[in-house]
Amino acid sequence: MRAAPPPAYAKRPSRAALLAAITSLGIGAAAVAVAGALLATPLHGKMARFTAPLNVYPVSRTTPGPCTAGTKGVNGQSPNGPACYQVTDGIAIHRVNDIHVQRGGGGGFEVAISLLPPDQRAFARLTRAMTGRDVAFVVRERLVTATRVEAPITHGKVIIAGSLTRADADRLVRELKGAR
C-alpha cells in the first residue's frame, strides 16, 4: 500500500500583498465616493431648496370653471379659460439638484429640473403611470403649470416646454421654487 501524498497547502499571502489589497480597496472606495459626489452635484448651478414643497399631482379630469366645494382639485387657467384640475395623490419635492431656464429646440425657452435620486424614482413611477396624460405642478395650493407627460421620465431630468418666452420661463422657475 502506498502512502497518500501530503496535502498541498496554499501559499500564505505576504504582509505586503495584504497591504496592497487593502490599499486598493480603500482607493476604490474613495473613487466611488468621489464619483457619487460628482454625479450628485448640479451641472448648471447649485442645489435648489424650495421655500414651499413642489407638489406634482396626476390630473384625473379637467372641468371648466372653478372647483366646487369638496372637490379634490386646484383652480387654474386652461387654454379655454378658468378650470378645475381634479387631482389624485402625487409626490412632494422639497429640493432639486438644479432648476434653470434653457433654450428649447424650437427657439423658445424651457425649464429644466434635475431631481435628486429619491425623487427620481418617485417621479419615474408617477410618469410611467401618467404617460399621455396631464400632471399638475402645484405650490402652496396654487397651480403653477399643468403639462402632458409625453414619455416616462426615468433619469430625473424634467423639461417643462412650450412656447415660453424668457420672461415666462424665469417666472415659472421662481414660482416652482415657491417664490411669492
PDB file of C-alpha atoms in Angstrom, residues 43-175:
ATOM      1  CA  LEU A  43     -24.389  70.859 -13.765  1.00  0.00           C
ATOM      2  CA  HIS A  44     -25.698  74.419 -14.143  1.00  0.00           C
ATOM      3  CA  GLY A  45     -25.974  75.821 -10.649  1.00  0.00           C
ATOM      4  CA  LYS A  46     -26.178  74.971  -7.023  1.00  0.00           C
ATOM      5  CA  MET A  47     -28.656  72.686  -5.321  1.00  0.00           C
ATOM      6  CA  ALA A  48     -32.016  74.443  -5.038  1.00  0.00           C
ATOM      7  CA  ARG A  49     -34.139  74.170  -1.931  1.00  0.00           C
ATOM      8  CA  PHE A  50     -37.724  75.232  -2.415  1.00  0.00           C
ATOM      9  CA  THR A  51     -39.374  77.654   0.023  1.00  0.00           C
ATOM     10  CA  ALA A  52     -42.533  75.521  -0.226  1.00  0.00           C
ATOM     11  CA  PRO A  53     -42.900  71.941  -1.469  1.00  0.00           C
ATOM     12  CA  LEU A  54     -43.427  71.477  -5.184  1.00  0.00           C
ATOM     13  CA  ASN A  55     -46.326  69.035  -5.404  1.00  0.00           C
ATOM     14  CA  VAL A  56     -46.761  67.044  -8.595  1.00  0.00           C
ATOM     15  CA  TYR A  57     -50.239  65.555  -8.931  1.00  0.00           C
ATOM     16  CA  PRO A  58     -51.792  63.338 -11.586  1.00  0.00           C
ATOM     17  CA  VAL A  59     -54.719  65.177 -13.183  1.00  0.00           C
ATOM     18  CA  SER A  60     -57.727  62.863 -13.325  1.00  0.00           C
ATOM     19  CA  ARG A  61     -60.048  65.345 -15.023  1.00  0.00           C
ATOM     20  CA  THR A  62     -60.206  68.996 -16.092  1.00  0.00           C
ATOM     21  CA  THR A  63     -63.552  70.779 -15.968  1.00  0.00           C
ATOM     22  CA  PRO A  64     -64.430  74.362 -16.968  1.00  0.00           C
ATOM     23  CA  GLY A  65     -64.838  76.881 -14.157  1.00  0.00           C
ATOM     24  CA  PRO A  66     -63.641  76.849 -10.559  1.00  0.00           C
ATOM     25  CA  CYS A  67     -63.549  73.715  -8.410  1.00  0.00           C
ATOM     26  CA  THR A  68     -66.709  73.125  -6.399  1.00  0.00           C
ATOM     27  CA  ALA A  69     -66.575  72.646  -2.627  1.00  0.00           C
ATOM     28  CA  GLY A  70     -65.438  69.157  -1.693  1.00  0.00           C
ATOM     29  CA  THR A  71     -63.629  68.540  -4.999  1.00  0.00           C
ATOM     30  CA  LYS A  72     -60.013  67.420  -4.641  1.00  0.00           C
ATOM     31  CA  GLY A  73     -58.549  69.782  -7.148  1.00  0.00           C
ATOM     32  CA  VAL A  74     -56.813  73.044  -7.855  1.00  0.00           C
ATOM     33  CA  ASN A  75     -58.059  76.053  -9.789  1.00  0.00           C
ATOM     34  CA  GLY A  76     -56.047  77.295 -12.719  1.00  0.00           C
ATOM     35  CA  GLN A  77     -56.112  78.631 -16.255  1.00  0.00           C
ATOM     36  CA  SER A  78     -56.621  76.240 -19.138  1.00  0.00           C
ATOM     37  CA  PRO A  79     -56.334  77.286 -22.784  1.00  0.00           C
ATOM     38  CA  ASN A  80     -60.127  77.771 -22.675  1.00  0.00           C
ATOM     39  CA  GLY A  81     -60.230  79.904 -19.513  1.00  0.00           C
ATOM     40  CA  PRO A  82     -60.620  79.160 -15.791  1.00  0.00           C
ATOM     41  CA  ALA A  83     -60.642  75.450 -14.981  1.00  0.00           C
ATOM     42  CA  CYS A  84     -60.703  72.970 -12.132  1.00  0.00           C
ATOM     43  CA  TYR A  85     -57.880  70.445 -12.355  1.00  0.00           C
ATOM     44  CA  GLN A  86     -59.102  67.450 -10.377  1.00  0.00           C
ATOM     45  CA  VAL A  87     -56.098  65.623  -8.950  1.00  0.00           C
ATOM     46  CA  THR A  88     -55.179  62.388  -7.217  1.00  0.00           C
ATOM     47  CA  ASP A  89     -52.322  61.639  -4.819  1.00  0.00           C
ATOM     48  CA  GLY A  90     -48.925  62.707  -6.093  1.00  0.00           C
ATOM     49  CA  ILE A  91     -45.446  63.467  -4.814  1.00  0.00           C
ATOM     50  CA  ALA A  92     -43.856  66.387  -2.956  1.00  0.00           C
ATOM     51  CA  ILE A  93     -40.422  67.665  -3.953  1.00  0.00           C
ATOM     52  CA  HIS A  94     -38.512  69.806  -1.430  1.00  0.00           C
ATOM     53  CA  ARG A  95     -35.205  70.341  -3.218  1.00  0.00           C
ATOM     54  CA  VAL A  96     -33.554  69.532  -6.520  1.00  0.00           C
ATOM     55  CA  ASN A  97     -30.029  69.305  -7.894  1.00  0.00           C
ATOM     56  CA  ASP A  98     -30.744  72.141 -10.293  1.00  0.00           C
ATOM     57  CA  ILE A  99     -33.530  74.192 -11.834  1.00  0.00           C
ATOM     58  CA  HIS A 100     -32.818  76.654 -14.628  1.00  0.00           C
ATOM     59  CA  VAL A 101     -34.026  78.181 -17.888  1.00  0.00           C
ATOM     60  CA  GLN A 102     -32.521  76.952 -21.118  1.00  0.00           C
ATOM     61  CA  ARG A 103     -33.098  77.384 -24.838  1.00  0.00           C
ATOM     62  CA  GLY A 104     -35.628  74.955 -26.263  1.00  0.00           C
ATOM     63  CA  GLY A 105     -35.483  73.138 -29.562  1.00  0.00           C
ATOM     64  CA  GLY A 106     -37.993  75.439 -31.259  1.00  0.00           C
ATOM     65  CA  GLY A 107     -36.147  78.657 -30.433  1.00  0.00           C
ATOM     66  CA  GLY A 108     -38.193  79.410 -27.316  1.00  0.00           C
ATOM     67  CA  PHE A 109     -37.264  78.650 -23.746  1.00  0.00           C
ATOM     68  CA  GLU A 110     -37.931  75.777 -21.375  1.00  0.00           C
ATOM     69  CA  VAL A 111     -37.405  74.987 -17.705  1.00  0.00           C
ATOM     70  CA  ALA A 112     -35.009  72.141 -16.874  1.00  0.00           C
ATOM     71  CA  ILE A 113     -35.154  70.433 -13.479  1.00  0.00           C
ATOM     72  CA  SER A 114     -32.639  67.859 -12.244  1.00  0.00           C
ATOM     73  CA  LEU A 115     -34.138  65.716  -9.464  1.00  0.00           C
ATOM     74  CA  LEU A 116     -32.360  64.078  -6.529  1.00  0.00           C
ATOM     75  CA  PRO A 117     -32.289  60.227  -6.541  1.00  0.00           C
ATOM     76  CA  PRO A 118     -35.254  59.553  -4.182  1.00  0.00           C
ATOM     77  CA  ASP A 119     -37.432  61.967  -6.178  1.00  0.00           C
ATOM     78  CA  GLN A 120     -36.147  60.482  -9.461  1.00  0.00           C
ATOM     79  CA  ARG A 121     -37.603  57.101  -8.501  1.00  0.00           C
ATOM     80  CA  ALA A 122     -40.927  58.562  -7.337  1.00  0.00           C
ATOM     81  CA  PHE A 123     -41.186  60.772 -10.450  1.00  0.00           C
ATOM     82  CA  ALA A 124     -40.392  57.783 -12.691  1.00  0.00           C
ATOM     83  CA  ARG A 125     -43.234  55.770 -11.112  1.00  0.00           C
ATOM     84  CA  LEU A 126     -45.602  58.723 -11.479  1.00  0.00           C
ATOM     85  CA  THR A 127     -44.732  59.450 -15.111  1.00  0.00           C
ATOM     86  CA  ARG A 128     -44.885  55.784 -16.122  1.00  0.00           C
ATOM     87  CA  ALA A 129     -48.487  55.750 -14.916  1.00  0.00           C
ATOM     88  CA  MET A 130     -49.298  59.147 -16.481  1.00  0.00           C
ATOM     89  CA  THR A 131     -47.807  58.858 -19.991  1.00  0.00           C
ATOM     90  CA  GLY A 132     -50.147  60.641 -22.406  1.00  0.00           C
ATOM     91  CA  ARG A 133     -51.988  62.353 -19.547  1.00  0.00           C
ATOM     92  CA  ASP A 134     -51.546  65.576 -17.592  1.00  0.00           C
ATOM     93  CA  VAL A 135     -49.771  66.307 -14.317  1.00  0.00           C
ATOM     94  CA  ALA A 136     -50.206  69.475 -12.266  1.00  0.00           C
ATOM     95  CA  PHE A 137     -47.298  71.295 -10.623  1.00  0.00           C
ATOM     96  CA  VAL A 138     -48.738  72.943  -7.509  1.00  0.00           C
ATOM     97  CA  VAL A 139     -47.087  75.201  -4.915  1.00  0.00           C
ATOM     98  CA  ARG A 140     -48.970  76.470  -1.862  1.00  0.00           C
ATOM     99  CA  GLU A 141     -52.299  75.100  -3.146  1.00  0.00           C
ATOM    100  CA  ARG A 142     -51.844  77.119  -6.363  1.00  0.00           C
ATOM    101  CA  LEU A 143     -51.469  75.664  -9.837  1.00  0.00           C
ATOM    102  CA  VAL A 144     -48.150  76.792 -11.329  1.00  0.00           C
ATOM    103  CA  THR A 145     -48.467  74.774 -14.538  1.00  0.00           C
ATOM    104  CA  ALA A 146     -50.117  71.658 -15.892  1.00  0.00           C
ATOM    105  CA  THR A 147     -48.396  69.712 -18.614  1.00  0.00           C
ATOM    106  CA  ARG A 148     -48.781  66.494 -20.556  1.00  0.00           C
ATOM    107  CA  VAL A 149     -46.352  63.663 -19.853  1.00  0.00           C
ATOM    108  CA  GLU A 150     -45.016  62.699 -23.275  1.00  0.00           C
ATOM    109  CA  ALA A 151     -42.934  59.734 -22.050  1.00  0.00           C
ATOM    110  CA  PRO A 152     -41.854  58.236 -18.719  1.00  0.00           C
ATOM    111  CA  ILE A 153     -39.160  60.366 -17.117  1.00  0.00           C
ATOM    112  CA  THR A 154     -36.829  57.800 -15.594  1.00  0.00           C
ATOM    113  CA  HIS A 155     -33.486  59.603 -15.333  1.00  0.00           C
ATOM    114  CA  GLY A 156     -34.593  62.580 -13.239  1.00  0.00           C
ATOM    115  CA  LYS A 157     -34.248  65.229 -15.949  1.00  0.00           C
ATOM    116  CA  VAL A 158     -37.577  67.047 -16.198  1.00  0.00           C
ATOM    117  CA  ILE A 159     -38.169  69.513 -19.050  1.00  0.00           C
ATOM    118  CA  ILE A 160     -41.199  71.807 -18.968  1.00  0.00           C
ATOM    119  CA  ALA A 161     -41.527  73.055 -22.510  1.00  0.00           C
ATOM    120  CA  GLY A 162     -43.998  75.027 -24.538  1.00  0.00           C
ATOM    121  CA  SER A 163     -43.956  78.344 -26.304  1.00  0.00           C
ATOM    122  CA  LEU A 164     -42.308  80.134 -23.383  1.00  0.00           C
ATOM    123  CA  THR A 165     -40.591  83.498 -23.613  1.00  0.00           C
ATOM    124  CA  ARG A 166     -37.521  84.075 -21.457  1.00  0.00           C
ATOM    125  CA  ALA A 167     -39.637  86.139 -19.034  1.00  0.00           C
ATOM    126  CA  ASP A 168     -42.284  83.379 -18.837  1.00  0.00           C
ATOM    127  CA  ALA A 169     -39.642  80.722 -18.176  1.00  0.00           C
ATOM    128  CA  ASP A 170     -37.940  82.868 -15.480  1.00  0.00           C
ATOM    129  CA  ARG A 171     -41.337  83.441 -13.800  1.00  0.00           C
ATOM    130  CA  LEU A 172     -42.054  79.692 -13.946  1.00  0.00           C
ATOM    131  CA  VAL A 173     -38.745  78.898 -12.206  1.00  0.00           C
ATOM    132  CA  ARG A 174     -39.497  81.434  -9.437  1.00  0.00           C
ATOM    133  CA  GLU A 175     -42.993  80.035  -8.927  1.00  0.00           C
TER     134      GLU A 175
END
